[in-house]
PDB file of C-alpha atoms in Angstrom:
ATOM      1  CA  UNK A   1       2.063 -13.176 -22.428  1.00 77.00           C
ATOM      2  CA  UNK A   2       2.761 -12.916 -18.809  1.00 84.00           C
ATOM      3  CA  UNK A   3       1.692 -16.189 -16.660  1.00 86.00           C
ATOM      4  CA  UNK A   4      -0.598 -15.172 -13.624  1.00 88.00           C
ATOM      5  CA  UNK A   5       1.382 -17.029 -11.333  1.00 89.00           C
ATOM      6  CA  UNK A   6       4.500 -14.277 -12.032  1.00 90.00           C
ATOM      7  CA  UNK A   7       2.057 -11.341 -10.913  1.00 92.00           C
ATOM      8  CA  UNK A   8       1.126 -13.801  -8.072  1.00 92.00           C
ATOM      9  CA  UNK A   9       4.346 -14.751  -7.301  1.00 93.00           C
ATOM     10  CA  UNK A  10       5.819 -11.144  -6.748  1.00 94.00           C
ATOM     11  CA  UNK A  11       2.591  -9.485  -4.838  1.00 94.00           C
ATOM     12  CA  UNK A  12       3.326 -12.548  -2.157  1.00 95.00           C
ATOM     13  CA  UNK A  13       6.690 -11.367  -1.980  1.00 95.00           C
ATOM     14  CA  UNK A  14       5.698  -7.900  -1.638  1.00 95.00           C
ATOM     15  CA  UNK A  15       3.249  -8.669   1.190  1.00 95.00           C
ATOM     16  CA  UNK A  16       6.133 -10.724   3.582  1.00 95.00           C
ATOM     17  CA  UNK A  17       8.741  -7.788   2.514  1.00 95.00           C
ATOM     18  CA  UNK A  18       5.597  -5.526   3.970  1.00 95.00           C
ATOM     19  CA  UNK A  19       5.012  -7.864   6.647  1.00 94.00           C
ATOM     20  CA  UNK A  20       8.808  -7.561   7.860  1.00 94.00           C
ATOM     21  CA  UNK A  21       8.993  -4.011   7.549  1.00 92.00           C
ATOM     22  CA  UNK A  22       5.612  -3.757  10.173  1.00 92.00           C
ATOM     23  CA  UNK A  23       6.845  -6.305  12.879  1.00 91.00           C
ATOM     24  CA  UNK A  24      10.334  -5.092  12.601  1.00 90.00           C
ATOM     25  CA  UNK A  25      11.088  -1.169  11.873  1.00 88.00           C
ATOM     26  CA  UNK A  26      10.946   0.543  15.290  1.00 86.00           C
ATOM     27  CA  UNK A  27      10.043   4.048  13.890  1.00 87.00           C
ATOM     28  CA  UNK A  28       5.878   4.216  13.779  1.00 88.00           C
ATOM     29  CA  UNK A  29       6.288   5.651  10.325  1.00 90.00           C
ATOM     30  CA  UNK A  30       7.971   3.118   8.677  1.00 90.00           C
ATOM     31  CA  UNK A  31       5.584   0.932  10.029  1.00 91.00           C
ATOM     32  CA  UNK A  32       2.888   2.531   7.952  1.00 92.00           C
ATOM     33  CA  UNK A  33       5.021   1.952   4.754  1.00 93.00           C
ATOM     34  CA  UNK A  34       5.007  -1.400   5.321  1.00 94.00           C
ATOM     35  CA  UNK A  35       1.171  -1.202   5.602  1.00 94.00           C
ATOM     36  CA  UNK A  36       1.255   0.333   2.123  1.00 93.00           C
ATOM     37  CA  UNK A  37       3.086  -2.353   0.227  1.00 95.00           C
ATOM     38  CA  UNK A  38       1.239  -4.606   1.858  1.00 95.00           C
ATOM     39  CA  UNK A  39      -2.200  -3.017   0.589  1.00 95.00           C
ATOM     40  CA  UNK A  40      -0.333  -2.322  -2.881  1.00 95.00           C
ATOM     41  CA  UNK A  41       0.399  -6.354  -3.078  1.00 95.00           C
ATOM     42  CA  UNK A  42      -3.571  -6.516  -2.591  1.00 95.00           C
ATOM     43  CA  UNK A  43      -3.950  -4.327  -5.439  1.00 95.00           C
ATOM     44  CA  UNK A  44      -1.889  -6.113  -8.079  1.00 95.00           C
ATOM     45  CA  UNK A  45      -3.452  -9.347  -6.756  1.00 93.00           C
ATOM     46  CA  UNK A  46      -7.032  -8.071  -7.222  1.00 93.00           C
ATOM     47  CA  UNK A  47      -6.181  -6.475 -10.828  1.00 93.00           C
ATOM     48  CA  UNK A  48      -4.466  -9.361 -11.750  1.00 91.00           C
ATOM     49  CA  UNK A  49      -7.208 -11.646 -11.096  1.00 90.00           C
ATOM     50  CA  UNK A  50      -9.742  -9.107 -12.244  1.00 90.00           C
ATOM     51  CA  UNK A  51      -7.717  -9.499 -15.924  1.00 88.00           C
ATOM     52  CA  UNK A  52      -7.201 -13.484 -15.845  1.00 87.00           C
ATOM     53  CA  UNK A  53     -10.537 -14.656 -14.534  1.00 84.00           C
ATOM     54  CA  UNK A  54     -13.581 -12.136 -14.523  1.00 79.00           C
ATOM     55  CA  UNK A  55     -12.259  -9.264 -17.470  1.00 80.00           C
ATOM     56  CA  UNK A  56     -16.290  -9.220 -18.378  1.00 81.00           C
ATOM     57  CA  UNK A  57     -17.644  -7.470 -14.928  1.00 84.00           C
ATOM     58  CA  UNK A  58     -16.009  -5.178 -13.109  1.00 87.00           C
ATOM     59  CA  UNK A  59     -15.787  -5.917  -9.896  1.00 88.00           C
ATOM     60  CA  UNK A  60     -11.860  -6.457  -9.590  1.00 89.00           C
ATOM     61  CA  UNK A  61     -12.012  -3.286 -10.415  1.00 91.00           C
ATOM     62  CA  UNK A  62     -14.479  -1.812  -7.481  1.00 92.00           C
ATOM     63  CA  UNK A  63     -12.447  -3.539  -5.110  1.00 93.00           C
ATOM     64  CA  UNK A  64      -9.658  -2.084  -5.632  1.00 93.00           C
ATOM     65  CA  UNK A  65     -10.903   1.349  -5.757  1.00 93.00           C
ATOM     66  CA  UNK A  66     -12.299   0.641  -1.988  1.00 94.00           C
ATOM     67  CA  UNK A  67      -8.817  -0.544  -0.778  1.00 94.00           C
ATOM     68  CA  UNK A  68      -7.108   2.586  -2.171  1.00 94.00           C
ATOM     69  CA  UNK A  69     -10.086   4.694  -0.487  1.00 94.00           C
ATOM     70  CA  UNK A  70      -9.491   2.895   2.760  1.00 94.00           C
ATOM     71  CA  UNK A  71      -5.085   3.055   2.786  1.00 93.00           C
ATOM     72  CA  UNK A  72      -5.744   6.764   1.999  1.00 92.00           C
ATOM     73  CA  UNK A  73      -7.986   6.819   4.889  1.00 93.00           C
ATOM     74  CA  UNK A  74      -5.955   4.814   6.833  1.00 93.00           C
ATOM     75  CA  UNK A  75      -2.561   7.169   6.185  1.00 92.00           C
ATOM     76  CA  UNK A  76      -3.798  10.388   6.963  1.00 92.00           C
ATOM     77  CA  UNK A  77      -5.164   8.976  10.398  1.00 93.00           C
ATOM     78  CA  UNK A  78      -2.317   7.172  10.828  1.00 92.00           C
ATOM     79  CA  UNK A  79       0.052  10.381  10.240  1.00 92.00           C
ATOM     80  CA  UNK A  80      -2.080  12.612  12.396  1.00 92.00           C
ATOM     81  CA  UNK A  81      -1.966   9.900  15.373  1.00 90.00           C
ATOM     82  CA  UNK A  82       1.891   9.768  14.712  1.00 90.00           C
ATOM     83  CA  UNK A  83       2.322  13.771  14.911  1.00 89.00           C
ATOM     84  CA  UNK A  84      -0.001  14.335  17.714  1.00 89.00           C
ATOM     85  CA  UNK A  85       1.898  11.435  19.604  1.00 88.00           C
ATOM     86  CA  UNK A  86       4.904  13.160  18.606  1.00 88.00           C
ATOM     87  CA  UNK A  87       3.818  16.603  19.895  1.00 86.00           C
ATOM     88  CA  UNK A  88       2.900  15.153  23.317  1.00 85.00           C
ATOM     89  CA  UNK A  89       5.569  12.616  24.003  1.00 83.00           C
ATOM     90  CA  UNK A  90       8.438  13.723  22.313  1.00 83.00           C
ATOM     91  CA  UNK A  91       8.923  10.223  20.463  1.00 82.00           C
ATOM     92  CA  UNK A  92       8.298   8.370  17.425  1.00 82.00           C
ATOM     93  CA  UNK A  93       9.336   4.933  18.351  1.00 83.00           C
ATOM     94  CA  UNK A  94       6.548   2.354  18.424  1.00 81.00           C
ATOM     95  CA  UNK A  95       7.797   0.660  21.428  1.00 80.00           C
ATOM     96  CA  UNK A  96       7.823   4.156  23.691  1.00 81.00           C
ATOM     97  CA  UNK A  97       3.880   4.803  22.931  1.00 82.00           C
ATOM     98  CA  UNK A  98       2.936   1.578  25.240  1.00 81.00           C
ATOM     99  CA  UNK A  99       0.449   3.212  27.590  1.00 82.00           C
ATOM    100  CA  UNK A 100      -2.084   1.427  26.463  1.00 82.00           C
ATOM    101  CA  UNK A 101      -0.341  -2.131  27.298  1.00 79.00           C
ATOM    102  CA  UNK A 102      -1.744  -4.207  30.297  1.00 72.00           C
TER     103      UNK A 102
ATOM    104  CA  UNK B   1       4.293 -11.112 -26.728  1.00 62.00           C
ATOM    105  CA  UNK B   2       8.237 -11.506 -25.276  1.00 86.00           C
ATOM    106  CA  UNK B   3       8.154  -7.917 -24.449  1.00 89.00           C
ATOM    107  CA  UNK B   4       5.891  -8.116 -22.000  1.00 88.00           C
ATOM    108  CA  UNK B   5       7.728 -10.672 -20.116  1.00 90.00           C
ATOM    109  CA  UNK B   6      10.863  -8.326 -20.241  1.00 93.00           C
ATOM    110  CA  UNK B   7       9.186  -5.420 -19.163  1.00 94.00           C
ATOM    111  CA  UNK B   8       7.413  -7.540 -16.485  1.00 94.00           C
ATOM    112  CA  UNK B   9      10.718  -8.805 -15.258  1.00 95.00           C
ATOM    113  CA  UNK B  10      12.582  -5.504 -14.777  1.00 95.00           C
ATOM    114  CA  UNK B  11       9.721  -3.770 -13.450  1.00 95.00           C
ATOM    115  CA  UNK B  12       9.447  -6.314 -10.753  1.00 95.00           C
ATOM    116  CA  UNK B  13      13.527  -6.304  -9.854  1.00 96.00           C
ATOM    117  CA  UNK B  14      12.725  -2.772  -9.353  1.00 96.00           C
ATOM    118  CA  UNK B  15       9.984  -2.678  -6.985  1.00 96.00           C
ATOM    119  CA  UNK B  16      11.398  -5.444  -5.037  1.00 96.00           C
ATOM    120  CA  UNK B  17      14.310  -3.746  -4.562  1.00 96.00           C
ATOM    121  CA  UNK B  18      12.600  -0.271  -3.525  1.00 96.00           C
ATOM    122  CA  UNK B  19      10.588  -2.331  -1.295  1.00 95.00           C
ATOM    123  CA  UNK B  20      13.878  -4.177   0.152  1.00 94.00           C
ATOM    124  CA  UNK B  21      15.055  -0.540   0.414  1.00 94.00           C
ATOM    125  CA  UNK B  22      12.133   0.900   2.342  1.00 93.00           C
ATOM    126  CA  UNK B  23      11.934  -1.877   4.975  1.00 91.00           C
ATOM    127  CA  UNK B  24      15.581  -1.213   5.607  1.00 89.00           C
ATOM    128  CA  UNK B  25      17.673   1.537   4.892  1.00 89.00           C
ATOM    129  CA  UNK B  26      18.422   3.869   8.123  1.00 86.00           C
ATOM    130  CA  UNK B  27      16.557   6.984   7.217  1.00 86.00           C
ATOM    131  CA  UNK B  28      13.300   7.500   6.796  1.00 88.00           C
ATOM    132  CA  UNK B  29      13.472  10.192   4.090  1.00 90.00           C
ATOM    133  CA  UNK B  30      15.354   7.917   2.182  1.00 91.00           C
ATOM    134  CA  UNK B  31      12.469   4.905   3.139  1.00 92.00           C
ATOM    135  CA  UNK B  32      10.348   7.297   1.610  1.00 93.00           C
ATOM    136  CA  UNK B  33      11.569   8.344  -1.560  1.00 94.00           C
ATOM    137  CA  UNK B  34      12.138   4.483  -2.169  1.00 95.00           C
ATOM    138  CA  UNK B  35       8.277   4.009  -1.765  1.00 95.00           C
ATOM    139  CA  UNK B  36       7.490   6.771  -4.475  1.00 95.00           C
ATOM    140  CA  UNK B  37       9.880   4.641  -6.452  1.00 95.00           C
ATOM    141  CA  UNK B  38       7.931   0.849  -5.514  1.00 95.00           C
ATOM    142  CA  UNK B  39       4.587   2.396  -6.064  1.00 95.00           C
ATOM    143  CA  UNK B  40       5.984   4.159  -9.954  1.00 95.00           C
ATOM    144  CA  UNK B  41       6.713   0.477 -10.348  1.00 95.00           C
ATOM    145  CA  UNK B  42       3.377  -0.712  -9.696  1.00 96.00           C
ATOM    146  CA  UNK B  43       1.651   1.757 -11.662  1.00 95.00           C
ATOM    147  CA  UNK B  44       3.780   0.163 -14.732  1.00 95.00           C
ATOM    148  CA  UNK B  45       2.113  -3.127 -13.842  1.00 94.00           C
ATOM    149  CA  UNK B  46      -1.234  -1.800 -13.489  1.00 94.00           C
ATOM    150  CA  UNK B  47      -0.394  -0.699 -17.222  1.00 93.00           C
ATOM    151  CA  UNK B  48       0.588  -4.155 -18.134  1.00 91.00           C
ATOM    152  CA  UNK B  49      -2.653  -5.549 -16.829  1.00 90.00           C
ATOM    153  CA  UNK B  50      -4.306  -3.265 -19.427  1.00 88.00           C
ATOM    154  CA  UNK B  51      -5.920  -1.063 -16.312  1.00 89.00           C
ATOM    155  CA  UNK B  52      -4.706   2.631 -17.207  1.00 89.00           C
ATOM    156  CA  UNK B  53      -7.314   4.171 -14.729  1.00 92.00           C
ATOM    157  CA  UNK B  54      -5.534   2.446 -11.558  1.00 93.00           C
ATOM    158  CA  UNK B  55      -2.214   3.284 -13.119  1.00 94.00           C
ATOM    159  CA  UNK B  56      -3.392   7.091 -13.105  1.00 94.00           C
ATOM    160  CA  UNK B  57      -4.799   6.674 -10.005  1.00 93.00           C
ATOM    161  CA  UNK B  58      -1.901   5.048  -8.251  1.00 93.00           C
ATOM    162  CA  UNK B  59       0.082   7.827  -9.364  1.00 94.00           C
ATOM    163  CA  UNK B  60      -2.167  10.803  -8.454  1.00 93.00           C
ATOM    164  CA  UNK B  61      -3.230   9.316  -5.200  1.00 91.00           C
ATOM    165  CA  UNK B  62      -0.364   6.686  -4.222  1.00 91.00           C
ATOM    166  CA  UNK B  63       2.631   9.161  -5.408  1.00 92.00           C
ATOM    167  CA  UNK B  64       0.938  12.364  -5.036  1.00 91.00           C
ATOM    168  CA  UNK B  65      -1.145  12.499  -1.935  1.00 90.00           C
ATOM    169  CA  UNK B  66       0.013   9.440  -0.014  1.00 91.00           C
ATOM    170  CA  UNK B  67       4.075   9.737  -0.134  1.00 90.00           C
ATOM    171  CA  UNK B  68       3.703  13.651   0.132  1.00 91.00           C
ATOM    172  CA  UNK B  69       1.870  13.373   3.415  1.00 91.00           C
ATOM    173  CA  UNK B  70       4.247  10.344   4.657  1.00 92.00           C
ATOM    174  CA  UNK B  71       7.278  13.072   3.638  1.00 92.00           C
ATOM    175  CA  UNK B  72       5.592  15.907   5.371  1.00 90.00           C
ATOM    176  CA  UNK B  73       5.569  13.066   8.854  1.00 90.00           C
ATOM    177  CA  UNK B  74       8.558  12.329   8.799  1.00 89.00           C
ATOM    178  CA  UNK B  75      10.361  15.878   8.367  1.00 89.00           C
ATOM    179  CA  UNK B  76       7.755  17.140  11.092  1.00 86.00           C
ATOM    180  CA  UNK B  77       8.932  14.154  13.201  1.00 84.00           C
ATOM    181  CA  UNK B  78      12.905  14.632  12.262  1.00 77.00           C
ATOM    182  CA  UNK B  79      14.313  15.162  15.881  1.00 71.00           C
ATOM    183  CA  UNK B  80      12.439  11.890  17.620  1.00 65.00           C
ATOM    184  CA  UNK B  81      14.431   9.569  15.642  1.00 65.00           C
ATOM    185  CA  UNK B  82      18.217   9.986  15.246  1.00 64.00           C
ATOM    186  CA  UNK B  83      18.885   8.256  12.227  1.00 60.00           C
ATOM    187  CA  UNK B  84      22.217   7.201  12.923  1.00 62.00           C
ATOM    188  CA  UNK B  85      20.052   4.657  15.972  1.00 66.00           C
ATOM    189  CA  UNK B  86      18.937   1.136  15.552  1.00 73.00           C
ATOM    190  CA  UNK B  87      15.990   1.118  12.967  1.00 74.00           C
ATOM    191  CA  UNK B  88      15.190  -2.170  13.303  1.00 78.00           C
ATOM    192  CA  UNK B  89      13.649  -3.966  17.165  1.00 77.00           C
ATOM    193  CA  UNK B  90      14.974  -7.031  18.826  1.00 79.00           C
ATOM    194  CA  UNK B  91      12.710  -8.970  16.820  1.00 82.00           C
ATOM    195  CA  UNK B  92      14.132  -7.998  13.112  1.00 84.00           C
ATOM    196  CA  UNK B  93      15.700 -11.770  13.287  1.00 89.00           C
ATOM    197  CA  UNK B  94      12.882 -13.252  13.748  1.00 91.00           C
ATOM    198  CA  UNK B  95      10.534 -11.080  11.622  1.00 90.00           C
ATOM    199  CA  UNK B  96      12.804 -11.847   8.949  1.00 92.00           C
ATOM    200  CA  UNK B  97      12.414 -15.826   8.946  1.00 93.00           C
ATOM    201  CA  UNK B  98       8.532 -15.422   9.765  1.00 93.00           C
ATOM    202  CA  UNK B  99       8.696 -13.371   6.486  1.00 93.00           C
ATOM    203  CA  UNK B 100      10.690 -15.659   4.718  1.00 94.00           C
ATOM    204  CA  UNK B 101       7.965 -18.802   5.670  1.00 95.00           C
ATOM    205  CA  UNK B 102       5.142 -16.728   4.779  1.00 94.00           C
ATOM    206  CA  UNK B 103       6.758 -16.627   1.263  1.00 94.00           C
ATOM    207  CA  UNK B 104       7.759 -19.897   1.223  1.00 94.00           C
ATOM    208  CA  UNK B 105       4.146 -21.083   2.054  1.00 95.00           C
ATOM    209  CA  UNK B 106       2.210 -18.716  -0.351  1.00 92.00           C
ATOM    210  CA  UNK B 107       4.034 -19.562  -3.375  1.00 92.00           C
ATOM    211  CA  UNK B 108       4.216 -22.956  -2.870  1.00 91.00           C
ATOM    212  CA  UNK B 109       0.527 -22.758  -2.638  1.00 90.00           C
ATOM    213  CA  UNK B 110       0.192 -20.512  -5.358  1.00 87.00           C
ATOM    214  CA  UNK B 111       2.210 -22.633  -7.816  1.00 86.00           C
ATOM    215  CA  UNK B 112       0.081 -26.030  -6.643  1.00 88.00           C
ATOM    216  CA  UNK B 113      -3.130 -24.499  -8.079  1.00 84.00           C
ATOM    217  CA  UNK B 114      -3.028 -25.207 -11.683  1.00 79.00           C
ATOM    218  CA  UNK B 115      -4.937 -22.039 -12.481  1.00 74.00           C
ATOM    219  CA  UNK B 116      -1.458 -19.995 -12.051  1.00 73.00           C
ATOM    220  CA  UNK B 117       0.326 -21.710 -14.361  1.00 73.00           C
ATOM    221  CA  UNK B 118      -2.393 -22.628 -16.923  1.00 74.00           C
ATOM    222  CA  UNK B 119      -5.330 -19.917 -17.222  1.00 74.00           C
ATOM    223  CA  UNK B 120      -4.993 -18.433 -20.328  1.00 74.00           C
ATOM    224  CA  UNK B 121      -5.171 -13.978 -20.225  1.00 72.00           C
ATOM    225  CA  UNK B 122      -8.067 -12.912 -21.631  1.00 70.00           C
ATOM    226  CA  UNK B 123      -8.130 -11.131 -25.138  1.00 70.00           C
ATOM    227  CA  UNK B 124      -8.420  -7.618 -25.123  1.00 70.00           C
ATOM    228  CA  UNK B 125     -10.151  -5.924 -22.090  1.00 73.00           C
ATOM    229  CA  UNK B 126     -13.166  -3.768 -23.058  1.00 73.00           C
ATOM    230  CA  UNK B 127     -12.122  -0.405 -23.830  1.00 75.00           C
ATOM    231  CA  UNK B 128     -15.537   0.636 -22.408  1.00 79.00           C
ATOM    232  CA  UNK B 129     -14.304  -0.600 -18.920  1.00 83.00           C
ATOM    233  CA  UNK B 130     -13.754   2.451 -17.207  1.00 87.00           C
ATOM    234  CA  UNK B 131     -17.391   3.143 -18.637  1.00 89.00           C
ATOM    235  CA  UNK B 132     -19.265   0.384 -16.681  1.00 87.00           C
ATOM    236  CA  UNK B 133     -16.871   1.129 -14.137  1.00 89.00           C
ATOM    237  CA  UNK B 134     -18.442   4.671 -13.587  1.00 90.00           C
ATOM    238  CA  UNK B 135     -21.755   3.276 -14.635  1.00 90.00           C
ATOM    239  CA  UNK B 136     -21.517   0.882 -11.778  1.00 90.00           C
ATOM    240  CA  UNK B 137     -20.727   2.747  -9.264  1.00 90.00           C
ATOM    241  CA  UNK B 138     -23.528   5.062  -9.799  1.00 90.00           C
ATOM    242  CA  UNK B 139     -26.192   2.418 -10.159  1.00 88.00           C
ATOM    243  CA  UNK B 140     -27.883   1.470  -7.375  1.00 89.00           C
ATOM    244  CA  UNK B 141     -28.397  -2.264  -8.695  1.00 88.00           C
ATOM    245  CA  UNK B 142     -23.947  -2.057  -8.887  1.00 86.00           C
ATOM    246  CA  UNK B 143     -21.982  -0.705  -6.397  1.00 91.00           C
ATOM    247  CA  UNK B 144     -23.866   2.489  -5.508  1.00 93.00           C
ATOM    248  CA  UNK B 145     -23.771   1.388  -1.765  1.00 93.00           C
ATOM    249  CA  UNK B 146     -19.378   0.782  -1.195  1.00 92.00           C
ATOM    250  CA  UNK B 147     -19.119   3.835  -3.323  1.00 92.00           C
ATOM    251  CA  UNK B 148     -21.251   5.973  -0.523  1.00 94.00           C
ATOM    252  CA  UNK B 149     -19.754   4.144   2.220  1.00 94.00           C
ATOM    253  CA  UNK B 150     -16.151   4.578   0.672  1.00 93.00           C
ATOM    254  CA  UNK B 151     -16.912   8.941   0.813  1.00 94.00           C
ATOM    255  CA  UNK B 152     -18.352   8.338   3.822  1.00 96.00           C
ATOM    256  CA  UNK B 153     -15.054   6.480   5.253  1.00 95.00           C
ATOM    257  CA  UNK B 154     -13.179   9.254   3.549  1.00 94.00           C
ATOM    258  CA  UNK B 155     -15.491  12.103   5.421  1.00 95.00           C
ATOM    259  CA  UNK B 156     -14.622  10.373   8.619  1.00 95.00           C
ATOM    260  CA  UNK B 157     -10.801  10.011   8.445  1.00 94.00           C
ATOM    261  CA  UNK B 158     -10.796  13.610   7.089  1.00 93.00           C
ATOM    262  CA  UNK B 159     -12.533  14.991  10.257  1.00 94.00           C
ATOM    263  CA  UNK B 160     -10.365  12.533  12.542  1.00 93.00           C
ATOM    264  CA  UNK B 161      -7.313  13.338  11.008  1.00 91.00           C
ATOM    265  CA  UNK B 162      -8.145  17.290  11.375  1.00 91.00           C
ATOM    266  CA  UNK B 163      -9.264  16.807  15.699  1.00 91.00           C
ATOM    267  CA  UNK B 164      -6.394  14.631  16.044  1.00 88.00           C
ATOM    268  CA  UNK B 165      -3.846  16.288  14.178  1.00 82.00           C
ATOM    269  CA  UNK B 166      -4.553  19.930  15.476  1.00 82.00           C
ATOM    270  CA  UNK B 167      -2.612  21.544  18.543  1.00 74.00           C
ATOM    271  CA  UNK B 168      -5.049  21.501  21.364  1.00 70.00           C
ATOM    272  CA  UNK B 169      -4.267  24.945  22.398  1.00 64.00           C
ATOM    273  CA  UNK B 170      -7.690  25.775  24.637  1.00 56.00           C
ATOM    274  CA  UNK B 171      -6.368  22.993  27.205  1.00 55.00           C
ATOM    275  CA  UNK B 172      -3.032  23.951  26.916  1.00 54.00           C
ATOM    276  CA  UNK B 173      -4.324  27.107  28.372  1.00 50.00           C
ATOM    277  CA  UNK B 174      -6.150  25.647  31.475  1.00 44.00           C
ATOM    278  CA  UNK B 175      -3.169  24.205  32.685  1.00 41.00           C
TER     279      UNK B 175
END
């Protein structure tokens, strides 16, 4: 059988290889891939929990369903933002789209 | 019993190194088609943790809708981003050791709590799990409530994604 800390250990390494890819890409779409291994970690770490501790109810289970609802929510805003910023400035790089910035 | 630990093991060197890969190679097609490879990977664990409805689900919705419509972005955004430029900021460095902590810290944490190492798996899942799944999130006592908020979440981005992402052509016209 497969320990829980192995599905543990390699969802923690997929959030900080997600977490590197978000503070460091400078192209807004990579950015969002980052964001997806990052909510992909989640998953395995709810599943995996779901299977070790609570395999009776099913709640693991709904949780996971909402975090895939809300990164396929989150992606096609994302994208759209991306393209429309795209259309009007010409650019894709995170650091050019700082109008917002005090 | 062993096998599982092998198939485990490879399935993991894979999607760490897709996920290495999409973090870092220059081009973003290629970041892409590394993803689709990180999330097949995870749909083989979902498999080993005896849930075949995420599996399906991360591969209809992860590898079908999601890296589609992240392949569509970038080839619509090809010409803002040379690929031959820097990919990474001035902060990469940095990123990369604040990473590097943050995995440090969690698994040393993880591997303190005795429950990693020690909790036994359980025996055989239910195989009428993906029935009280449905069942649940139908009843109103379950999970009726996230499950309408969830569509309703969905019916939101949908209609956002469609105002945002559409060529405003009536003010282009006033100009």
């Amino acid at each position: 059988m497969i320990p829980l800390s192995w599905y543990l250990v390699l969802s923690a390494a997929l959030v900080c290889i997600g977490v590197f890819g978000v503070i460091s890409r400078r192209n807004a779409i990579a950015m969002l891939l980052g964001v997806e291994l990052i909510l992909n970690a989640v998953n395995i770490n709810l599943l995996a929990f779901w299977r070790y501790m609570d395999v009776i109810h099913v709640t693991g289970q709904v949780f996971t369903i909402m975090v895939i609802t809300a990164a396929a929510a989150e992606v096609a805003v994302g994208l759209a933002i991306f393209i429309a910023v795209y259309r009007n400035k010409r650019t894709i790089a995170a650091e050019d789209v700082a109008d917002l910035k005090g | 019993m062993i096998l599982d630990q092998v198939i485990f093991l490879i399935t993991a060197v894979v999607v760490l190194t897709a996920a290495i890969l999409v973090v870092s190679v220059p081009k973003m097609i290629h970041a892409a088609l590394w993803l689709i490879l990180a999330l097949a990977g995870i749909a083989v664990l979902f498999v080993l943790l005896q849930a075949p409805f995420f599996a399906v689900v991360q591969v209809i919705v992860y590898i079908g809708a999601i890296a589609v419509l992240v392949i569509f972005a970038v080839m619509l955004t090809r010409k803002a981003m040379q690929d031959d430029g820097p990919q990474l900021n001035r902060y990469s460095v940095l990123a990369a050791a604040v990473s590097l902590m943050l995995f440090a810290v969690l698994t040393g944490m993880l591997l303190s709590w005795d429950g990693a190492n020690n909790l036994p798996v359980n025996p055989a899942v239910n195989p009428d799990t993906i029935v009280n799944l449905g069942e649940s999130l139908t009843n109103p006592q379950g999970f009726l409530l996230p499950f309408e908020v969830a569509s309703i979440l969905l019916l939101a981005a949908l209609v956002g994604a469609i105002y945002i992402g559409r060529e405003h052509r009536a003010g282009k016209e006033e100009e």
